[in-house]
Coordinates of C-alpha atoms in Angstrom, one line a residue:
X1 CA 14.4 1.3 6.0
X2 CA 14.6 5.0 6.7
X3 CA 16.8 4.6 10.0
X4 CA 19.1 2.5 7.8
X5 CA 19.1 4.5 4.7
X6 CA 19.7 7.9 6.4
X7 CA 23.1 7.3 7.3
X8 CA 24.7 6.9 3.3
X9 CA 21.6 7.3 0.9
X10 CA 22.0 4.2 -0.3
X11 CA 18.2 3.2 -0.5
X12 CA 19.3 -0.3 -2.3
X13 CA 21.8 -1.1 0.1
X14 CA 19.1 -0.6 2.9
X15 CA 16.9 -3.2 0.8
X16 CA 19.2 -5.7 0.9
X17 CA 20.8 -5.3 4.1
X18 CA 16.9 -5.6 5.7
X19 CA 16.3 -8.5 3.3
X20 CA 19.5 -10.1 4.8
X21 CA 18.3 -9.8 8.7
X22 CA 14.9 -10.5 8.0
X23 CA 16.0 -14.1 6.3
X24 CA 18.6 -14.8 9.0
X25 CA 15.7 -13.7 11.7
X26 CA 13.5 -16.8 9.9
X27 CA 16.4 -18.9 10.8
X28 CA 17.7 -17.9 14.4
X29 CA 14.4 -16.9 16.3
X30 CA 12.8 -20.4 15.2
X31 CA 15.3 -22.0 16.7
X32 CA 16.2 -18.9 19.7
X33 CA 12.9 -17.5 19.8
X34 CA 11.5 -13.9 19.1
X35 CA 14.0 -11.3 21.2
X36 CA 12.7 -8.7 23.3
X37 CA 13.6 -6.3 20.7
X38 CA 13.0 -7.6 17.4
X39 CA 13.1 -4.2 15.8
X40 CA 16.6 -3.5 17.4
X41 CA 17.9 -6.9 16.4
X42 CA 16.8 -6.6 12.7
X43 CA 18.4 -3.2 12.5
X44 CA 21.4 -4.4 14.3
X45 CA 21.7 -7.5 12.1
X46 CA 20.7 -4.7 8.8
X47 CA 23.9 -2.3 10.0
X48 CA 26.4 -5.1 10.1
X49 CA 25.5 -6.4 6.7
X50 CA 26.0 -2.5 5.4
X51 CA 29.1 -2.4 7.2
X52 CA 29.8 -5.9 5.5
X53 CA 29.4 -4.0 1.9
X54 CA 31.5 -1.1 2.8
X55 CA 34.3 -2.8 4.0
X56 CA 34.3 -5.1 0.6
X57 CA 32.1 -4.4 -2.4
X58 CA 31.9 -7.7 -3.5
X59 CA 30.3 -8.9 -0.5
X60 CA 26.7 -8.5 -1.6
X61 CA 27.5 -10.8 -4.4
X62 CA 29.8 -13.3 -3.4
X63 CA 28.8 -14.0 0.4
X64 CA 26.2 -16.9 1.0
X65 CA 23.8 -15.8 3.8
X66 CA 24.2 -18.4 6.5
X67 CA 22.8 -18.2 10.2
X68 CA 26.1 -16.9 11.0
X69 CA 27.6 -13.9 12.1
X70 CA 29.3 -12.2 9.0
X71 CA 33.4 -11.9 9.2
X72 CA 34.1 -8.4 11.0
X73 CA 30.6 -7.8 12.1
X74 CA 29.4 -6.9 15.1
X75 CA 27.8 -9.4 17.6
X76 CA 24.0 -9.3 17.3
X77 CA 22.6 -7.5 20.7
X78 CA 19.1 -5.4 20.3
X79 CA 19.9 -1.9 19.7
X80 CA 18.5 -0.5 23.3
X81 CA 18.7 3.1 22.3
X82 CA 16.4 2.2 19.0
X83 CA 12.5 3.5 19.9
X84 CA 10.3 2.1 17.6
X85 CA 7.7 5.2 18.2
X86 CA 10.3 7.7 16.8
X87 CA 10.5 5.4 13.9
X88 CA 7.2 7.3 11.9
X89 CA 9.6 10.1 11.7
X90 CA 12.1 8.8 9.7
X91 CA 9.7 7.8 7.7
X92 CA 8.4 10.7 7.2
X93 CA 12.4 12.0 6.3
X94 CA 12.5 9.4 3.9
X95 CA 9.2 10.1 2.0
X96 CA 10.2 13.9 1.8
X97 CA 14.0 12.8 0.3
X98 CA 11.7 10.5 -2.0
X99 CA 10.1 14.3 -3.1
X100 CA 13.2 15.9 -3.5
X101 CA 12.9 17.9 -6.8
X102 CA 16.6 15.8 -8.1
X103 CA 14.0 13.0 -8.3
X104 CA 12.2 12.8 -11.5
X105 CA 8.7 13.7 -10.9
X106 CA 7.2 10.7 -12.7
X107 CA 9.2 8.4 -9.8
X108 CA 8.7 10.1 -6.9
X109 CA 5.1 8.8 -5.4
X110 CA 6.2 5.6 -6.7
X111 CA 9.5 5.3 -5.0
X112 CA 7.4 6.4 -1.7
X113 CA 5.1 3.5 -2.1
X114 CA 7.9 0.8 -2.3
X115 CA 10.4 2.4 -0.2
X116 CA 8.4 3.7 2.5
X117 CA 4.9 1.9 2.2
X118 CA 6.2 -1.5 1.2
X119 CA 4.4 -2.0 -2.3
X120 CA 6.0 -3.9 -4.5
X121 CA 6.9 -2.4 -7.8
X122 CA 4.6 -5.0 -10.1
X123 CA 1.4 -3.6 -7.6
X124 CA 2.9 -0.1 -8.4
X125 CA 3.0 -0.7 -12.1
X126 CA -0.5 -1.6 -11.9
X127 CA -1.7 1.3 -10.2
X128 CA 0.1 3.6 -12.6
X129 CA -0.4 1.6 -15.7
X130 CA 2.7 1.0 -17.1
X131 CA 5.0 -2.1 -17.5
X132 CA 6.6 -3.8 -14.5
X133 CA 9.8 -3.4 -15.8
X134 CA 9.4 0.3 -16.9
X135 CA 8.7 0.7 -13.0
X136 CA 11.7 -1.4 -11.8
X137 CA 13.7 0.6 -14.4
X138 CA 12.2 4.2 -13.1
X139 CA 12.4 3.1 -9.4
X140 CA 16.1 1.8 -9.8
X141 CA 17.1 5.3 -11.2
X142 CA 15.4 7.5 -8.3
X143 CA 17.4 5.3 -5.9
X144 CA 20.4 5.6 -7.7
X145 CA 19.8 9.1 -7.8
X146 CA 19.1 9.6 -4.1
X147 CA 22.8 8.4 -3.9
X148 CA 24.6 9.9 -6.2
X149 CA 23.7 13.3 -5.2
X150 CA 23.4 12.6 -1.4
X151 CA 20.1 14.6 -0.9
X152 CA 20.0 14.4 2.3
X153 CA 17.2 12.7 4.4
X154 CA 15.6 15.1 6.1
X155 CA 12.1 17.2 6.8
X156 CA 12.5 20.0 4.3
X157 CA 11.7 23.6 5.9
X158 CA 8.4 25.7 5.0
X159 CA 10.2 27.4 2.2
X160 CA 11.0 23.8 0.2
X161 CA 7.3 22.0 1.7
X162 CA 5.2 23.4 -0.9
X163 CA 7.1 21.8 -3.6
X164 CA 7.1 18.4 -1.9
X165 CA 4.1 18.0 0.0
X166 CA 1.5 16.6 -2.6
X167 CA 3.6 13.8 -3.9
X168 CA 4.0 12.8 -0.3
X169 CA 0.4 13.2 0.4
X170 CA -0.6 11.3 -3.0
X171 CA 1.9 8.4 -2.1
X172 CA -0.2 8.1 1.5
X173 CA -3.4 8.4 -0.8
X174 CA -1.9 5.3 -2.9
X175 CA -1.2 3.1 -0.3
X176 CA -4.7 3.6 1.2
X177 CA -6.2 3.2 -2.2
X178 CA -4.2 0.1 -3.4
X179 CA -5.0 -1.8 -0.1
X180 CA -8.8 -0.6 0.3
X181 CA -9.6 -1.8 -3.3
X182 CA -7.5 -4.8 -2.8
X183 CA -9.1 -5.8 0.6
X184 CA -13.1 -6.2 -0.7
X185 CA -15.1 -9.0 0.9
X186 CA -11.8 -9.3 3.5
X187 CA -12.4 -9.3 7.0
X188 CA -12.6 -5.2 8.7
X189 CA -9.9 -7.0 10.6
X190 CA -7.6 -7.4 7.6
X191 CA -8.6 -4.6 6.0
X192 CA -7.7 -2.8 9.0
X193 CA -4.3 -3.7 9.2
X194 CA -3.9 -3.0 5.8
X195 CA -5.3 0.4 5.2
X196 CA -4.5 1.4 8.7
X197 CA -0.9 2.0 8.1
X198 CA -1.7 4.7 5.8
X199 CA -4.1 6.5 8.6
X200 CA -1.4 6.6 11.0
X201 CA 1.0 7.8 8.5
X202 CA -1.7 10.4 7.2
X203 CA -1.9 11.6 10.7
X204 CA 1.7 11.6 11.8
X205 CA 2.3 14.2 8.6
X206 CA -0.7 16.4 9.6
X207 CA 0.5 16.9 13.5
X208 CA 3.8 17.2 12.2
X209 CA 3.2 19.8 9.7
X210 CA 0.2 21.0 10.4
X211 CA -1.0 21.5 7.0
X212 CA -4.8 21.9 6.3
X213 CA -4.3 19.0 2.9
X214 CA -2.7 16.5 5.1
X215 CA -5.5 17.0 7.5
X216 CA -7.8 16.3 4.9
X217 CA -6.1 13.5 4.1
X218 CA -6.3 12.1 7.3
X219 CA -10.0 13.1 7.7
X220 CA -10.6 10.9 4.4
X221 CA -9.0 7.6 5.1
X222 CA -10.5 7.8 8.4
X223 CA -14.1 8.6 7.5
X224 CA -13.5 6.0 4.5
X225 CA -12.0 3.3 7.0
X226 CA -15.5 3.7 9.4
X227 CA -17.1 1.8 6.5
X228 CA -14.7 -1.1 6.8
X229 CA -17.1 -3.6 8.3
X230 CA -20.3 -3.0 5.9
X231 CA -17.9 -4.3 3.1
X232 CA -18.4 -7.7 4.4
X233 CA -20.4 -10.4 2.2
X234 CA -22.2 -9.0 -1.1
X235 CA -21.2 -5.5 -2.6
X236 CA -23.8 -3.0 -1.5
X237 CA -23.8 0.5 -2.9
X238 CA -22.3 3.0 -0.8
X239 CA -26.0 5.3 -0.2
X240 CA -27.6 1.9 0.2
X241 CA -25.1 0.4 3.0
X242 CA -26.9 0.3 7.1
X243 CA -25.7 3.3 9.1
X244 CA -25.7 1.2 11.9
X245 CA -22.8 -1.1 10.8
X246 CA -19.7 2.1 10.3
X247 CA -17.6 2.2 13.0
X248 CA -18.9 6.0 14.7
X249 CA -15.7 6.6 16.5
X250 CA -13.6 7.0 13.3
X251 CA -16.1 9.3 11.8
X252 CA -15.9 10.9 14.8
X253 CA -12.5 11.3 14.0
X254 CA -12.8 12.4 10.6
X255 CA -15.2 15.0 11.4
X256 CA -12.5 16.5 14.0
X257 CA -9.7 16.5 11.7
X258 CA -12.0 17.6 8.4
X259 CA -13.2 20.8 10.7
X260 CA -9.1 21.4 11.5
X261 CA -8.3 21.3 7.7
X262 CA -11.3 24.0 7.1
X263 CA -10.6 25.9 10.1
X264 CA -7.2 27.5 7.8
X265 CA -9.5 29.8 6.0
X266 CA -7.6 28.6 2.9
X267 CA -9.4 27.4 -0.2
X268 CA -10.4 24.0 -0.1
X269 CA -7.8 21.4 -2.1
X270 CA -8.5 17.6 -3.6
X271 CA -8.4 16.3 -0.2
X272 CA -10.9 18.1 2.0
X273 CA -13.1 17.8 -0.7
X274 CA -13.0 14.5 -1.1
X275 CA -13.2 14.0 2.6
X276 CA -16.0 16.6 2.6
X277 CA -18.4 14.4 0.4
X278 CA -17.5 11.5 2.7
X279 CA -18.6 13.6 5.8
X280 CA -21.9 14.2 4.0
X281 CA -22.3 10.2 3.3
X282 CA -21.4 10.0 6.8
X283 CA -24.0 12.2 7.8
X284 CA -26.9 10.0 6.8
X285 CA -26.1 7.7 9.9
X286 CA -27.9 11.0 11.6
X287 CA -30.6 11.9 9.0
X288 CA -31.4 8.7 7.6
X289 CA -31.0 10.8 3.9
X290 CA -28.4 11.5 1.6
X291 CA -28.0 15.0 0.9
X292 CA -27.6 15.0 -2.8
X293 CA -27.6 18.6 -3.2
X294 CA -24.7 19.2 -1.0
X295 CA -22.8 16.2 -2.8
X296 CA -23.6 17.9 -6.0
X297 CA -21.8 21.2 -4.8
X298 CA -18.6 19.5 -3.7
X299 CA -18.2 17.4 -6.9
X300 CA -18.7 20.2 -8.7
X301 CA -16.0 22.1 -6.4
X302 CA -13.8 18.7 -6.6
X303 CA -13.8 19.2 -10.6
X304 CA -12.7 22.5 -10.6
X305 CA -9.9 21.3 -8.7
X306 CA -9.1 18.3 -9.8
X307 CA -10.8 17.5 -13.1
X308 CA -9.3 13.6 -13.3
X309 CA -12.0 11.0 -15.6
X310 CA -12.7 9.5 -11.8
X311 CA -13.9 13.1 -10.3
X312 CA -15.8 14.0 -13.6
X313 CA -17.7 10.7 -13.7
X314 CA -18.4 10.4 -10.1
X315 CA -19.8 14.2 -10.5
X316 CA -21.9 13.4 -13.4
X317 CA -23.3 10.5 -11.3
X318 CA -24.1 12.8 -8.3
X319 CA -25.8 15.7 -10.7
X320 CA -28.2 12.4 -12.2
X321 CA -29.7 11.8 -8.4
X322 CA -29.5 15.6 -7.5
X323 CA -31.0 17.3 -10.6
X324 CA -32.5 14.0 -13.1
X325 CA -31.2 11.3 -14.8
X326 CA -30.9 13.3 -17.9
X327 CA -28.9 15.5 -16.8
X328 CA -26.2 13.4 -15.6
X329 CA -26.4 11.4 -18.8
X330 CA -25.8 14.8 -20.6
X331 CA -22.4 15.1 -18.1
X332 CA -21.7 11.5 -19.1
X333 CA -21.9 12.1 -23.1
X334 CA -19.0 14.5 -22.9
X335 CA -16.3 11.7 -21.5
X336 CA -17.7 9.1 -23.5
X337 CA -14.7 9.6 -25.5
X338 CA -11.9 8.8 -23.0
X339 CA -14.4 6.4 -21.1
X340 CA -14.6 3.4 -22.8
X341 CA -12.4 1.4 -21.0
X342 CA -13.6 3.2 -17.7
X343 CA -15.5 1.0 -15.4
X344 CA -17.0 3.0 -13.4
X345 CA -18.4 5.1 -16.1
X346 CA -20.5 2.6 -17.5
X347 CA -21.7 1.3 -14.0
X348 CA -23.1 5.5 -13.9
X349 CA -24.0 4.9 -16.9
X350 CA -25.9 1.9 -16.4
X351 CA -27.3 3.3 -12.9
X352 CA -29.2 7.1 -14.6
X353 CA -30.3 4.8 -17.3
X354 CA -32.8 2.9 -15.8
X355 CA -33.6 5.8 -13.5
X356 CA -34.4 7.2 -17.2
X357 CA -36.2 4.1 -18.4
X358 CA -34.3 2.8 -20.8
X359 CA -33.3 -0.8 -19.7
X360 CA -31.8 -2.1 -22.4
X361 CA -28.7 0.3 -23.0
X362 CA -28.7 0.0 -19.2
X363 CA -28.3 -3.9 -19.8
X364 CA -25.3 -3.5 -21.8
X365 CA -23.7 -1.0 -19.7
X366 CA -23.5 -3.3 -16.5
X367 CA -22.3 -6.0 -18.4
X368 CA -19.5 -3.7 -19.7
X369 CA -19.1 -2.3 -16.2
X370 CA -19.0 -5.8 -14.8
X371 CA -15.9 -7.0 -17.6
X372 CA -13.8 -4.1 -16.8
X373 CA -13.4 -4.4 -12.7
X374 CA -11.3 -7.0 -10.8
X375 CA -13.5 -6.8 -8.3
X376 CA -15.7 -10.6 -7.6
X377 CA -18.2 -8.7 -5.2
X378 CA -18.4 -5.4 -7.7
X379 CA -18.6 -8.0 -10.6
X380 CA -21.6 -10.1 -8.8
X381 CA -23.3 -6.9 -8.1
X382 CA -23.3 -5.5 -11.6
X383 CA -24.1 -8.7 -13.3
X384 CA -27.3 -9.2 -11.1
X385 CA -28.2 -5.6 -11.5
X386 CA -28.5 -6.6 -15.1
X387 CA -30.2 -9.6 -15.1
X388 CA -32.7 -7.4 -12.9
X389 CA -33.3 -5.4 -15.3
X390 CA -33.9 -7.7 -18.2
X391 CA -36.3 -9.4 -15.9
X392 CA -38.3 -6.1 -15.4
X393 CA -38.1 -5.5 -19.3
X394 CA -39.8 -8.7 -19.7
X395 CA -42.5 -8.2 -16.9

């Protein structure tokens, strides 16, 4: 997409042109086989629909996609001088002209995670919480946008980073996120594949730019990713979860990057943090504890920062295990208000109340907890947690 885009800015026209050689590729390599360069022979196939459009505009419209060559196009040869290993970079091009500060700022991670990171914009909608057409709408705009005033695809300079960096970096965050969540119960395998795109793109942006956020990043998908195969079978609780079962050379991994990122001297942003309080989970696999008290100091750090209803509740959660159960529930009164719907407020809810005693608001909570998550495993989990404690009420 970004090798094909780059040339006019014409993100749409890149679509269709890839959706054109992908569906004659179903056709011809059934029948010829898979080439020796598939990516050159998509690309090629990709350019000679473009030049198709150029050369008549009513040729995205009017033309039938057959398994034929379109009139006036080139014959299809793999593109030789194509390296698939430079390809990250133009990528990386593409999510910064997706940044551009022409783009409204309400499109641009979105546009990143469809254009770049292959989401389609229903999943986007989702994870944003608005309409799928309001998305399609927004997303159509930025593209048109992107063409209109031919911002140009490149890696911006130091001076114009700042102002694009953290939508990039939250549009790698949201491809990891969508696809970890999504992937519960999969096979490590699948997850993998999935979530792994967003690692190697997390990385390629922190050697690239050497920036001590993308190497946080980087250090959190990877540390997060090590847990892949414990999320096999019933939904365990991450402090609960056997050590033995993470994959050691991504935390190994992690660590190395997390200890780049601090080694700046600069203070600590969303992402270190966040990959911070992963290194300490990560860390019991050594001790055989959770440090709670250290967990408690990066939450608390990770609020200051980034005060979102996710970082607030998870803190509370954390102060419940590190100080007592009342305390947390004291944290947890003041978002009750813009919590209801929340489910992972009521599951910390749920959680400090029976470390408190009090089963029967517990009950209620896990139930709720349980109604508002998507999630089969999460949803067996909480429901048995409060049958559990119904059954030790009664006993």
């Amino acid at each position: 997409m970004a090798l094909l885009a780059a040339s006019s800015g014409d993100l749409a026209l890149a679509e269709d042109a890839l959706a054109a050689a992908f569906e004659r590729a179903l056709v011809t390599w059934s029948a010829d086989g898979v080439p020796a360069n598939p990516e050159g022979w998509l690309l090629t196939v990709a350019r000679n629909e473009q030049r198709d459009v150029w050369k008549s505009a009513a040729h995205r419209t009017s033309t039938v996609l057959d398994d034929t060559l379109s009139p006036g196009a080139t014959a299809v040869t793999p593109f030789d001088d194509v390296d698939p290993d430079a390809i990250p970079d133009r990528r990386l091009e593409l999510l910064f002209t997706c940044a551009h500060p022409a783009i409204d700022a309400a499109a641009r991670t979105p546009l990143m995670m469809q254009s770049v990171l292959g989401f389609e914009a229903t999943d986007i909608a989702g994870a944003f919480a608005v309409a799928p057409s309001a998305m399609s709408q927004r997303l159509v705009r930025a593209k048109r946008r992107i063409r209109d005033a031919r911002i140009p695809f490149v890696v911006p300079d130091r001076a114009s980073m700042p102002g694009r960096l953290p939508a990039v970096l939250e549009a790698v965050y949201g491809c990891f996120a969508i696809t970890w969540n999504d992937a519960d119960g999969a096979d490590p395998d699948t997850v993998e594949s999935m979530a792994g795109e967003s690692l190697y793109l997390a990385v390629t942006l922190a050697s690239l730019l050497d920036d001590p956020e993308a190497w946080g990043l980087a250090a959190l998908i990877a540390l997060s990713l090590s847990r892949a195969p414990a999320r096999i079978g019933p939904f365990v609780p991450l402090d609960e979860q056997d050590p033995s079962t993470w994959d050691e050379e991504l935390i190994r991994d992690g660590e190395v990057m997390l200890r780049h990122a601090s080694s700046f001297g600069r203070p600590h942003g969303r992402f270190q943090l966040e990959a911070a309080m992963q290194s300490v989970h990560a860390d019991r696999a050594r001790t055989g504890v959770v440090d709670w008290a250290a967990l408690r100091s990066l939450s608390s750090a990770l609020v200051s920062v980034s005060p979102t209803l996710g970082a607030r509740v998870a803190h509370a959660g954390i102060v419940g295990r590190a100080n007592s159960a009342l305390d947390g529930l004291s944290l947890l009164d003041e978002l009750s208000g813009d919590a209801a719907d929340f489910g992972p407020f009521h599951a910390a809810r749920a959680d400090l109340l029976v470390r408190a005693g009090h089963c029967d608001a517990a009950r209620e909570h896990f139930e709720r907890a349980a109604a508002l998550t998507g999630d089969e495993r999460a949803q067996d989990y909480l429901r048995r947690r409060a049958g559990e404690v119904s059954q030790d009420r009664r006993e």
